[in-house]
Structure formats: structure tokens, C-alpha cells
Short mmCIF file of C-alpha atoms and ligand atoms in Angstrom, two decimals:
data_model
loop_
_atom_site.label_atom_id
_atom_site.label_comp_id
_atom_site.label_asym_id
_atom_site.label_seq_id
_atom_site.Cartn_x
_atom_site.Cartn_y
_atom_site.Cartn_z
CA MET A 25 -8.72 -63.79 90.03
CA LEU A 26 -10.41 -62.99 86.75
CA ARG A 27 -11.79 -59.59 86.03
CA SER A 28 -13.94 -58.59 83.09
CA PHE A 29 -12.38 -56.21 80.58
CA ALA A 30 -15.00 -53.60 81.45
CA ALA A 31 -14.08 -53.79 85.13
CA LEU A 32 -10.40 -53.37 84.25
CA VAL A 33 -11.16 -50.34 82.10
CA ALA A 34 -13.25 -48.86 84.91
CA LEU A 35 -10.39 -49.48 87.35
CA VAL A 36 -7.89 -47.69 85.10
CA ALA A 37 -10.29 -44.79 84.55
CA THR A 38 -10.74 -44.21 88.28
CA ALA A 39 -7.18 -44.94 89.42
CA PRO A 40 -6.14 -41.98 91.59
CA LEU A 41 -3.36 -39.72 90.38
CA SER A 42 -0.34 -39.84 92.60
CA ALA A 43 0.34 -36.82 94.77
CA GLN A 44 3.46 -36.21 92.67
CA LEU A 45 1.96 -34.48 89.68
CA PRO A 46 2.00 -34.44 86.76
CA THR A 47 1.86 -38.10 85.98
CA PRO A 48 1.37 -40.12 82.84
CA GLU A 49 -1.99 -41.01 84.41
CA LEU A 50 -3.15 -37.39 84.07
CA LYS A 51 -2.22 -37.34 80.38
CA LYS A 52 -4.00 -40.65 79.87
CA GLN A 53 -7.18 -39.42 81.51
CA VAL A 54 -7.19 -36.14 79.58
CA GLU A 55 -6.49 -37.92 76.31
CA ALA A 56 -9.45 -40.25 76.96
CA MET A 57 -11.58 -37.16 77.52
CA ARG A 58 -10.72 -35.61 74.14
CA PRO A 59 -13.88 -36.65 72.22
CA ALA A 60 -16.07 -35.25 75.01
CA LEU A 61 -14.04 -32.02 75.18
CA ASP A 62 -14.32 -31.55 71.42
CA ALA A 63 -18.07 -32.22 71.50
CA THR A 64 -18.54 -29.64 74.29
CA TYR A 65 -16.51 -27.10 72.34
CA LEU A 66 -18.46 -27.58 69.11
CA GLN A 67 -21.79 -27.43 70.95
CA LEU A 68 -20.86 -24.19 72.69
CA HIS A 69 -19.35 -22.71 69.53
CA ARG A 70 -22.60 -23.22 67.64
CA ALA A 71 -24.70 -21.60 70.38
CA PRO A 72 -23.06 -18.32 71.45
CA GLU A 73 -24.95 -15.79 73.58
CA LEU A 74 -24.25 -12.06 73.94
CA SER A 75 -23.03 -10.48 77.18
CA ARG A 76 -25.80 -10.37 79.82
CA GLN A 77 -27.87 -12.86 77.78
CA GLU A 78 -26.03 -16.08 78.77
CA VAL A 79 -29.21 -17.92 79.79
CA LYS A 80 -28.64 -21.28 78.07
CA THR A 81 -24.87 -21.22 78.46
CA SER A 82 -24.97 -20.64 82.22
CA ALA A 83 -27.66 -23.34 82.64
CA PHE A 84 -25.49 -25.79 80.67
CA VAL A 85 -22.35 -25.03 82.73
CA ALA A 86 -24.31 -25.29 86.00
CA ASP A 87 -25.82 -28.67 84.96
CA GLU A 88 -22.45 -30.11 83.96
CA LEU A 89 -20.92 -29.07 87.29
CA LYS A 90 -23.85 -30.60 89.20
CA LYS A 91 -23.46 -33.88 87.30
CA LEU A 92 -19.82 -33.97 88.42
CA GLY A 93 -20.83 -33.59 92.07
CA TYR A 94 -20.21 -29.87 92.57
CA THR A 95 -22.57 -27.88 94.79
CA VAL A 96 -23.71 -25.09 92.50
CA THR A 97 -24.89 -21.62 93.50
CA ALA A 98 -26.39 -19.96 90.41
CA HIS A 99 -27.69 -16.45 89.66
CA ILE A 100 -24.86 -14.67 91.46
CA GLY A 101 -24.43 -11.09 90.34
CA ARG A 102 -26.03 -7.70 90.19
CA TYR A 103 -25.16 -5.18 87.46
CA GLU A 104 -24.73 -1.49 88.17
CA ASP A 105 -28.25 -0.82 86.85
CA GLY A 106 -29.62 -3.24 89.47
CA SER A 107 -30.52 -6.04 87.05
CA PRO A 108 -29.53 -9.62 87.96
CA ALA A 109 -26.52 -11.39 86.41
CA LEU A 110 -26.03 -15.05 85.50
CA GLY A 111 -22.83 -15.84 87.40
CA LEU A 112 -22.41 -19.19 89.09
CA VAL A 113 -19.96 -21.09 91.26
CA GLY A 114 -19.62 -24.87 91.71
CA VAL A 115 -17.92 -25.85 94.96
CA LEU A 116 -16.23 -29.20 95.61
CA LYS A 117 -15.03 -29.76 99.17
CA ASN A 118 -12.43 -32.48 99.64
CA GLY A 119 -11.11 -32.38 103.20
CA ALA A 120 -8.92 -29.82 104.90
CA GLY A 121 -6.66 -27.71 102.72
CA PRO A 122 -6.49 -24.55 100.67
CA THR A 123 -9.39 -23.06 98.71
CA ILE A 124 -8.70 -22.23 95.07
CA LEU A 125 -10.93 -20.57 92.51
CA ILE A 126 -10.81 -21.41 88.78
CA ARG A 127 -12.59 -18.95 86.52
CA THR A 128 -14.15 -19.05 83.08
CA ASP A 129 -16.15 -16.47 81.18
CA MET A 130 -19.26 -17.40 79.17
CA ASP A 131 -20.27 -14.57 76.84
CA ALA A 132 -19.81 -14.12 73.09
CA LEU A 133 -19.52 -11.05 70.85
CA PRO A 134 -21.77 -9.21 68.38
CA VAL A 135 -19.67 -10.47 65.45
CA THR A 136 -20.92 -12.32 62.37
CA GLU A 137 -18.67 -15.35 61.92
CA SER A 138 -16.99 -15.55 58.53
CA THR A 139 -14.56 -18.43 59.05
CA GLY A 140 -16.51 -20.70 56.69
CA LEU A 141 -15.98 -23.58 59.14
CA PRO A 142 -18.59 -26.36 59.06
CA TYR A 143 -19.41 -25.62 62.71
CA ALA A 144 -19.48 -21.81 62.30
CA SER A 145 -22.07 -19.93 64.34
CA LYS A 146 -25.21 -18.88 62.49
CA VAL A 147 -26.76 -17.34 65.58
CA HIS A 148 -28.35 -13.88 65.57
CA ALA A 149 -29.60 -11.93 68.58
CA THR A 150 -30.85 -8.50 69.54
CA ASN A 151 -28.23 -6.19 71.04
CA PRO A 152 -29.00 -3.65 73.81
CA GLN A 153 -29.68 -1.01 71.12
CA GLY A 154 -32.42 -3.24 69.68
CA GLN A 155 -30.47 -4.13 66.53
CA ASP A 156 -30.25 -7.63 65.07
CA VAL A 157 -26.60 -8.76 65.17
CA GLY A 158 -24.64 -11.91 64.35
CA VAL A 159 -23.22 -13.59 67.45
CA MET A 160 -19.91 -15.45 67.61
CA HIS A 161 -17.55 -16.83 70.23
CA ALA A 162 -14.90 -14.63 68.61
CA CYS A 163 -12.97 -14.31 71.89
CA GLY A 164 -12.86 -18.07 72.44
CA HIS A 165 -14.87 -18.15 75.68
CA ASP A 166 -16.20 -21.47 74.32
CA THR A 167 -12.62 -22.75 74.54
CA HIS A 168 -12.42 -21.49 78.10
CA MET A 169 -15.65 -23.21 79.18
CA SER A 170 -14.65 -26.51 77.54
CA VAL A 171 -11.29 -26.51 79.34
CA PHE A 172 -12.98 -25.41 82.58
CA LEU A 173 -15.45 -28.32 82.49
CA GLY A 174 -12.63 -30.73 81.64
CA VAL A 175 -10.65 -29.51 84.66
CA ALA A 176 -13.77 -29.82 86.86
CA LYS A 177 -14.07 -33.44 85.74
CA ILE A 178 -10.40 -34.31 86.36
CA LEU A 179 -10.54 -32.78 89.85
CA ALA A 180 -13.82 -34.53 90.72
CA GLY A 181 -12.49 -37.87 89.45
CA ASN A 182 -9.18 -37.77 91.31
CA ARG A 183 -10.04 -36.75 94.85
CA GLY A 184 -7.30 -38.99 96.21
CA ALA A 185 -4.68 -36.76 94.59
CA TRP A 186 -5.54 -33.46 96.28
CA HIS A 187 -7.24 -31.98 99.31
CA GLY A 188 -8.93 -28.68 100.00
CA THR A 189 -11.77 -26.86 98.26
CA VAL A 190 -12.19 -26.13 94.57
CA GLU A 191 -14.48 -23.35 93.36
CA MET A 192 -15.34 -23.38 89.67
CA LEU A 193 -16.59 -19.87 88.83
CA ALA A 194 -18.34 -19.07 85.53
CA GLN A 195 -18.91 -15.37 84.96
CA PRO A 196 -21.12 -13.56 82.47
CA ALA A 197 -20.48 -10.30 80.59
CA GLU A 198 -16.69 -10.25 80.40
CA GLU A 199 -16.74 -8.45 77.05
CA VAL A 200 -18.49 -5.45 78.56
CA ILE A 201 -16.28 -5.56 81.70
CA ALA A 202 -19.36 -5.96 83.90
CA GLY A 203 -19.69 -9.62 84.93
CA ALA A 204 -16.89 -9.97 87.48
CA LYS A 205 -17.83 -6.63 89.08
CA ALA A 206 -21.50 -7.73 89.19
CA MET A 207 -20.56 -10.94 91.03
CA MET A 208 -18.41 -9.04 93.54
CA ALA A 209 -21.24 -6.52 94.04
CA ASP A 210 -23.51 -9.46 94.91
CA ARG A 211 -21.25 -10.40 97.85
CA LEU A 212 -19.54 -13.26 96.03
CA TYR A 213 -17.13 -14.11 98.85
CA ASP A 214 -19.87 -14.10 101.47
CA ARG A 215 -21.74 -16.69 99.43
CA VAL A 216 -18.80 -18.97 98.65
CA PRO A 217 -15.56 -19.22 100.65
CA ARG A 218 -12.98 -16.55 99.84
CA PRO A 219 -10.24 -18.35 97.83
CA ALA A 220 -6.50 -18.20 98.50
CA VAL A 221 -5.80 -17.85 94.77
CA VAL A 222 -7.68 -17.09 91.54
CA LEU A 223 -6.63 -19.11 88.47
CA ASP A 224 -7.50 -18.20 84.90
CA MET A 225 -6.49 -18.64 81.28
CA HIS A 226 -7.32 -17.02 77.92
CA ASP A 227 -6.90 -18.36 74.41
CA THR A 228 -4.84 -16.49 71.81
CA ASN A 229 -3.49 -16.76 68.27
CA ASN A 230 -0.19 -15.30 69.48
CA TYR A 231 0.97 -18.83 70.43
CA ALA A 232 0.68 -22.19 68.69
CA THR A 233 -1.97 -24.73 69.60
CA GLY A 234 -0.49 -27.20 72.09
CA THR A 235 1.53 -24.50 73.86
CA ILE A 236 0.89 -22.15 76.75
CA ALA A 237 2.57 -18.89 77.76
CA THR A 238 2.91 -17.18 81.10
CA ALA A 239 5.10 -14.64 82.88
CA PRO A 240 5.21 -12.84 86.23
CA GLY A 241 3.84 -9.29 86.36
CA PRO A 242 1.40 -7.60 84.00
CA LEU A 243 -0.14 -9.74 81.28
CA LEU A 244 -2.86 -7.28 80.27
CA ALA A 245 -3.29 -3.54 80.71
CA SER A 246 -5.73 -1.31 82.53
CA SER A 247 -8.26 0.23 80.19
CA THR A 248 -9.87 3.61 80.80
CA SER A 249 -12.62 4.96 78.54
CA VAL A 250 -12.78 8.77 78.48
CA TYR A 251 -15.17 11.14 76.72
CA VAL A 252 -14.07 14.72 76.11
CA THR A 253 -16.69 17.20 74.91
CA PHE A 254 -15.52 20.61 73.67
CA HIS A 255 -18.19 23.28 74.06
CA GLY A 256 -17.85 26.01 71.46
CA ILE A 257 -20.22 28.57 70.06
CA GLY A 258 -22.09 27.65 66.90
CA ALA A 259 -22.02 29.98 63.90
CA HIS A 260 -22.48 30.07 60.13
CA GLY A 261 -19.60 28.33 58.38
CA SER A 262 -18.79 31.54 56.50
CA THR A 263 -18.28 33.56 59.71
CA PRO A 264 -16.10 31.51 62.08
CA ALA A 265 -15.03 34.63 63.97
CA ASN A 266 -18.61 34.96 65.24
CA GLY A 267 -18.37 31.60 67.03
CA LYS A 268 -15.87 29.28 68.68
CA ASP A 269 -15.22 26.19 66.60
CA PRO A 270 -15.25 22.98 68.71
CA ILE A 271 -14.10 20.89 65.73
CA VAL A 272 -10.85 22.85 65.45
CA MET A 273 -10.38 22.51 69.24
CA GLY A 274 -11.01 18.76 69.01
CA ALA A 275 -8.59 18.35 66.11
CA GLU A 276 -5.93 20.30 68.00
CA PHE A 277 -6.53 18.12 71.06
CA VAL A 278 -6.16 14.84 69.10
CA VAL A 279 -2.67 15.81 67.93
CA LEU A 280 -1.51 17.48 71.16
CA ALA A 281 -2.68 14.54 73.35
CA GLN A 282 -0.29 12.17 71.56
CA ALA A 283 2.57 14.03 73.24
CA ILE A 284 1.32 12.88 76.67
CA VAL A 285 2.60 9.39 75.80
CA SER A 286 5.69 10.48 73.87
CA ARG A 287 6.81 13.37 76.14
CA GLN A 288 5.33 12.94 79.61
CA ILE A 289 5.63 9.19 80.33
CA PRO A 290 9.04 7.54 80.81
CA ALA A 291 9.96 5.39 77.82
CA GLN A 292 10.20 2.31 80.10
CA ASN A 293 6.48 2.51 80.93
CA PRO A 294 4.28 1.39 78.05
CA ALA A 295 1.15 3.47 77.47
CA VAL A 296 -1.42 3.90 74.72
CA LEU A 297 -3.74 6.84 74.02
CA THR A 298 -6.17 6.26 71.15
CA VAL A 299 -8.93 8.61 70.03
CA GLY A 300 -11.43 6.16 68.59
CA THR A 301 -14.44 8.43 67.98
CA PHE A 302 -14.91 12.08 67.02
CA HIS A 303 -18.51 13.24 66.61
CA ALA A 304 -19.55 16.78 65.69
CA GLY A 305 -21.74 18.75 63.37
CA THR A 306 -24.66 18.23 61.02
CA LYS A 307 -23.84 20.21 57.87
CA ASN A 308 -20.79 21.50 55.97
CA ASN A 309 -21.59 25.18 56.42
CA ILE A 310 -22.56 25.15 60.09
CA ILE A 311 -20.08 25.41 62.96
CA PRO A 312 -21.58 23.21 65.67
CA ASP A 313 -21.88 23.96 69.36
CA ASP A 314 -20.10 20.82 70.58
CA ALA A 315 -17.63 18.14 69.56
CA THR A 316 -17.28 14.88 71.48
CA LEU A 317 -14.24 12.62 71.35
CA GLY A 318 -14.05 9.06 72.72
CA LEU A 319 -10.67 7.84 73.96
CA THR A 320 -9.23 4.64 75.32
CA LEU A 321 -6.19 4.81 77.60
CA ARG A 322 -4.04 1.73 78.34
CA ALA A 323 -1.31 1.26 80.96
CA TYR A 324 0.24 -1.47 83.13
CA ASP A 325 0.33 0.50 86.38
CA GLU A 326 -1.71 3.08 88.25
CA PRO A 327 0.82 5.98 88.17
CA THR A 328 1.01 5.72 84.36
CA ARG A 329 -2.79 5.55 84.09
CA LYS A 330 -3.06 8.64 86.30
CA THR A 331 -0.54 10.53 84.14
CA LEU A 332 -2.66 9.71 81.08
CA VAL A 333 -5.93 10.83 82.68
CA ASP A 334 -4.42 14.00 84.16
CA GLY A 335 -2.72 14.76 80.84
CA VAL A 336 -5.97 14.40 78.91
CA THR A 337 -7.76 16.72 81.36
CA ARG A 338 -5.00 19.34 81.27
CA THR A 339 -4.63 19.23 77.49
CA ALA A 340 -8.38 19.55 76.85
CA ASN A 341 -8.68 22.50 79.24
CA ALA A 342 -5.57 24.16 77.83
CA VAL A 343 -6.82 23.88 74.24
CA ALA A 344 -10.18 25.38 75.24
CA ALA A 345 -8.40 28.19 77.11
CA ALA A 346 -6.21 28.90 74.07
CA TYR A 347 -9.39 29.42 72.04
CA ASN A 348 -10.67 31.81 74.70
CA VAL A 349 -13.53 29.58 75.82
CA ALA A 350 -15.32 31.02 78.87
CA ALA A 351 -14.53 29.46 82.27
CA ASP A 352 -18.06 28.06 82.58
CA LYS A 353 -17.80 26.34 79.16
CA MET A 354 -14.62 24.37 79.72
CA PRO A 355 -14.64 20.82 78.26
CA THR A 356 -16.75 18.14 79.95
CA ILE A 357 -14.65 15.07 80.74
CA THR A 358 -16.25 11.78 81.83
CA ILE A 359 -14.88 8.28 82.54
CA PRO A 360 -17.76 5.82 82.03
CA GLU A 361 -15.73 2.63 82.25
CA GLN A 362 -12.41 1.53 83.66
CA THR A 363 -10.56 -1.72 84.38
CA VAL A 364 -7.42 -2.44 86.35
CA PRO A 365 -4.37 -4.24 84.88
CA THR A 366 -4.21 -8.05 84.98
CA VAL A 367 -1.08 -8.80 86.98
CA ASN A 368 0.25 -12.32 87.48
CA ASP A 369 1.50 -13.07 90.98
CA ALA A 370 5.25 -13.77 90.66
CA SER A 371 5.31 -16.88 92.86
CA LEU A 372 2.19 -18.37 91.22
CA ALA A 373 3.62 -17.64 87.76
CA ALA A 374 6.83 -19.48 88.70
CA LYS A 375 4.87 -22.51 89.98
CA LEU A 376 2.67 -22.42 86.89
CA ARG A 377 5.68 -22.41 84.57
CA GLU A 378 7.34 -25.28 86.47
CA THR A 379 4.14 -27.34 86.39
CA ALA A 380 3.56 -26.63 82.69
CA VAL A 381 7.14 -27.55 81.77
CA ALA A 382 6.81 -30.84 83.69
CA THR A 383 3.40 -31.57 82.14
CA LEU A 384 3.82 -30.41 78.55
CA GLY A 385 7.60 -30.24 78.05
CA ALA A 386 9.81 -27.14 77.99
CA ASP A 387 9.29 -26.64 74.25
CA LYS A 388 5.56 -26.13 74.83
CA VAL A 389 5.91 -23.35 77.42
CA GLU A 390 6.57 -19.82 76.23
CA THR A 391 7.29 -16.60 78.10
CA ALA A 392 4.30 -14.32 77.65
CA THR A 393 4.78 -10.80 76.33
CA PRO A 394 2.32 -8.38 77.99
CA ILE A 395 -0.33 -6.97 75.70
CA MET A 396 -2.40 -3.78 75.88
CA GLY A 397 -5.73 -5.63 75.84
CA SER A 398 -7.71 -5.78 79.09
CA GLU A 399 -9.72 -8.28 81.16
CA ASP A 400 -12.13 -8.13 84.07
CA VAL A 401 -10.70 -11.15 85.96
CA PRO A 402 -8.71 -8.86 88.33
CA PHE A 403 -12.02 -7.73 89.91
CA LEU A 404 -12.32 -11.27 91.34
CA THR A 405 -9.06 -10.72 93.24
CA ASP A 406 -10.82 -8.31 95.59
CA ASN A 407 -8.71 -5.23 94.77
CA GLY A 408 -5.59 -7.30 94.23
CA SER A 409 -5.68 -8.87 97.72
CA ILE A 410 -5.99 -12.43 96.29
CA PRO A 411 -3.05 -13.52 94.09
CA LEU A 412 -3.84 -14.28 90.43
CA GLY A 413 -2.24 -17.08 88.37
CA MET A 414 -2.98 -16.89 84.65
CA PHE A 415 -1.73 -18.31 81.37
CA TRP A 416 -2.35 -17.83 77.67
CA LEU A 417 -3.56 -20.90 75.83
CA GLY A 418 -2.18 -21.03 72.28
CA VAL A 419 -4.74 -21.86 69.58
CA ALA A 420 -2.86 -20.82 66.41
CA ASP A 421 -2.06 -23.19 63.56
CA PRO A 422 1.73 -23.63 64.00
CA ALA A 423 2.50 -23.34 60.24
CA ALA A 424 0.30 -20.23 59.86
CA LEU A 425 1.93 -18.70 62.96
CA ALA A 426 5.45 -19.34 61.59
CA GLU A 427 4.38 -17.77 58.28
CA SER A 428 2.93 -14.79 60.13
CA HIS A 429 6.22 -14.31 62.01
CA ARG A 430 8.08 -14.52 58.67
CA THR A 431 5.87 -12.04 56.80
CA GLY A 432 4.91 -9.76 59.69
CA LYS A 433 1.25 -10.16 58.71
CA PRO A 434 -0.77 -10.86 61.86
CA LEU A 435 -3.18 -13.81 62.10
CA PRO A 436 -6.86 -13.05 62.76
CA ASN A 437 -6.85 -12.77 66.53
CA ILE A 438 -9.61 -12.65 69.13
CA HIS A 439 -12.63 -10.50 68.24
CA SER A 440 -12.06 -11.06 64.49
CA PRO A 441 -14.90 -12.67 62.47
CA LEU A 442 -12.11 -14.88 61.04
CA PHE A 443 -10.82 -16.11 64.43
CA ALA A 444 -10.70 -19.90 64.11
CA PRO A 445 -8.94 -21.58 67.03
CA VAL A 446 -7.23 -24.90 66.27
CA TYR A 447 -9.04 -26.40 69.23
CA GLU A 448 -7.00 -29.57 69.42
CA PRO A 449 -4.59 -30.04 70.98
CA ALA A 450 -5.41 -26.70 72.67
CA LEU A 451 -8.28 -28.11 74.75
CA THR A 452 -6.30 -31.08 76.08
CA THR A 453 -3.28 -28.82 76.68
CA GLY A 454 -5.48 -26.44 78.67
CA VAL A 455 -7.03 -29.20 80.79
CA GLU A 456 -3.64 -30.83 81.51
CA THR A 457 -2.01 -27.52 82.47
CA MET A 458 -4.84 -26.16 84.63
CA SER A 459 -5.53 -29.54 86.33
CA ALA A 460 -1.86 -30.13 87.15
CA PHE A 461 -1.50 -26.53 88.39
CA ALA A 462 -4.63 -26.76 90.56
CA MET A 463 -3.57 -30.09 92.08
CA ARG A 464 -0.10 -28.74 92.81
CA LEU A 465 -1.69 -25.91 94.79
CA LEU A 466 -3.99 -28.33 96.62
CA GLN A 467 -1.31 -30.46 98.31
ZN1 ZN B 3 -12.87 -10.51 74.30
ZN1 ZN B 4 -12.05 -12.95 76.18
#
């Protein structure tokens, strides 16, 4: 029987993947998708939107999922101030079986791109303070969305190779640690089925393009923002004894607080305490009434985080007491923002590694070193009750990375205006790894 070439091509393109994944068929399908993946990436890279402003991006992601046959629920999410968020979930049901959730984030950063790339972002927008700012996908959430849509396509096109339910979740406002919380606050798992696992990935210049990295346990830290305000008594700069100087108290606190990490936390438990802002005063010869310090605290577990917070509180109060500050003028300490650590489920991490080694080859799979950055994906795990499986997607130029290891000079990483992911083969690597991992969990 004769078949036209076009019919043969169509047959190959829709041939189901075998249940034993990965297969050469998966690689073939992803490779054929490369031009479309690259086009999606470049389109998204040129059109970044700030956190909470992801109007066009979320509409694009929702449309693409609908075209692939997913049932999309859009406009999921409510921020703490009551305003609506632009989260969405595309659901694909394919018989009885487990439910898995695959997550991407959608927002970009107030960074003016200076990579000089031909497809560099030229977008400007107004930030919440009303200022005009450059906007850039400097955290690579464009990479995440491109991979995410590629995975959605592979899963939709190979329904013979898996069974269960896939939920493709796109969240807004990751950079301000608000989007995942907003979706949970809007009863996410009443509106779509509660998944058995949450899967995620993030790009990074710490690993070469074409590789991934994972590990069991913490991948990212908890982050706690703290403000400490010392209340002194203002005076003329020439008569400090007539007042109580909050700048001296603040300076004392900055130095003393470093000993919380070095002297009060066991050396095996990593922790960071950084004072990033210190605001006080208006004029050289005036002792101000107040001094406010902004801190970020990082840790991989709750006891360590608690030691940091308690230590900051004790140290601030002790410094004020040493300067004879009255009991009703002790420092004001507030915690406006806090995330939990991102912890990879050990059994999922093991399956992920196995799948990645079989799909990409052992030389393309690294063991991830935890970092002190933070993420809001753990909020989607419903207080840690749903296991998380996550990997880093390498996007660094291999030669530049080797040179950086040799010289000790770091590459521009995420959030830098110079961050320029080598998006191929990263995109195909991401789609292959996440698709194979998802299908393995959907057997
Ligand atoms: Zn980021
Ligand atoms: Zn990010």
C-alpha cells in the first residue's frame, strides 16, 4: 500500500511513545519542536511584564494550553491586599491514574537589559512606586514558560504513553513572593484537583546549557525580611549626652548580630544574616530620633530560621538596654515577608535523577549544591504536604563556565542585567527531562 510522504511524516509525528520511557521517539519529537520552542522563547523574552502585571503573558500561556486541548481555568489568585491575580491552570485528563502538577512562573524584573543581544528587551513599565523602569526576563521565567509549553505539547501529543491527570500551572508574581500564596488563598485545590506531586525547574548559570542538576533535600533557603527600628532621643550633634543616638545603636547592632551566625548556630547548619539597608538622619549635626535597618535572614530549616529571628530580637533589645533606652522605647521589630525553604522530596529526586540520566546521559546530570536564594514554589505544596520534585536547568555557556571555575570570577547570574541564557540546547533539555519525568510518574 502506498502512502504519501506527508501521511508518513504525520504518522511518525503522532506515533505514541512506548510506556518504557525515555525513548528515542521522545528525543525525536522534542528535536522537531526546537524551532517552535526557540520562537516562543524569543517572543516571550522581547515582551517581559513586571510582577502582578502579567496580562499579555498569562493570556498567551492560557491560549497555548487551550490550543493543545487543556481545559484552562484563568484568573486564579487573590493577593493579600484583596486584588485579583493572573494565575491559571490547564488540566488534561487522560483516564484513571495519578494527578501531577507542573509549575511555571511568568513575571519579569525591573531590570534594564544590557546584554546587547539582538533580541534584548527594550520594554519599559511603571513600577508600583510610579517610576518608569526597564523590564527584563532577568530570572529566565521566559525559559521556564517555553519549556512548560513544550512539555504540555509532548504530554498532549502522546496520550497513549501515560494515564492520569496533568495540571499545568502558570503563576504570577514569583519575584515578589506573592503569586503562589495568592493562588492558594483563592482555594486553588478546590478549583482544580489536588495533585499528588508538584514538579518544577529553574534556570541557572551555575550549570552548563544542556545539563540539569538535582539533589534530595533543600535546594533553596527560607528567606525572612526583618526591619529593626531603634528609637533614640534626638539632640544637637554637639551634645550627644542630651540624647540617645540611634545610629550608634544601629551600628553596634550590625556588628553584634553577625555573631548570631558565627557563635549561636552549629557550623553544620548554613545561615546568612545580611543587613541590606540602614536609614537614619537628615543632617550631619543632628542626632535623629530613629534608625531603621532592613535585614534578610536565610536558612534551610525552621529551627535555624527561628534561632536567627530570636537572635535578632534579643540583640536589638540588648543593645537598646545597654544604651539605657526606656522600656517603652525598645526597638520595633517587624517581619513583612517570609518564605519557606524549597526542599526536594528524596524519592522524587532519586526518580528524577534516574530519568534524567537515562534521557540525557550521566554526563549531563549534576548533583545540585543548595543555594541561599529563595522561591515561592513551596507554597503550592500546601505546607509541605505535597512532595516537590525540582531541578536546575543549566543555561551557561560551557566554555565561559569552565573559565569562571578556573578564575573564580562568577558569570552574570539570574537578576543581572547581563544574564544571557544559552537557550539551546537548554530548552530541549528541559522539555526532554520534564516530559520523561512526568510520564514516568504517570504510569
Ligand atoms: Zn528571580
Ligand atoms: Zn526565578
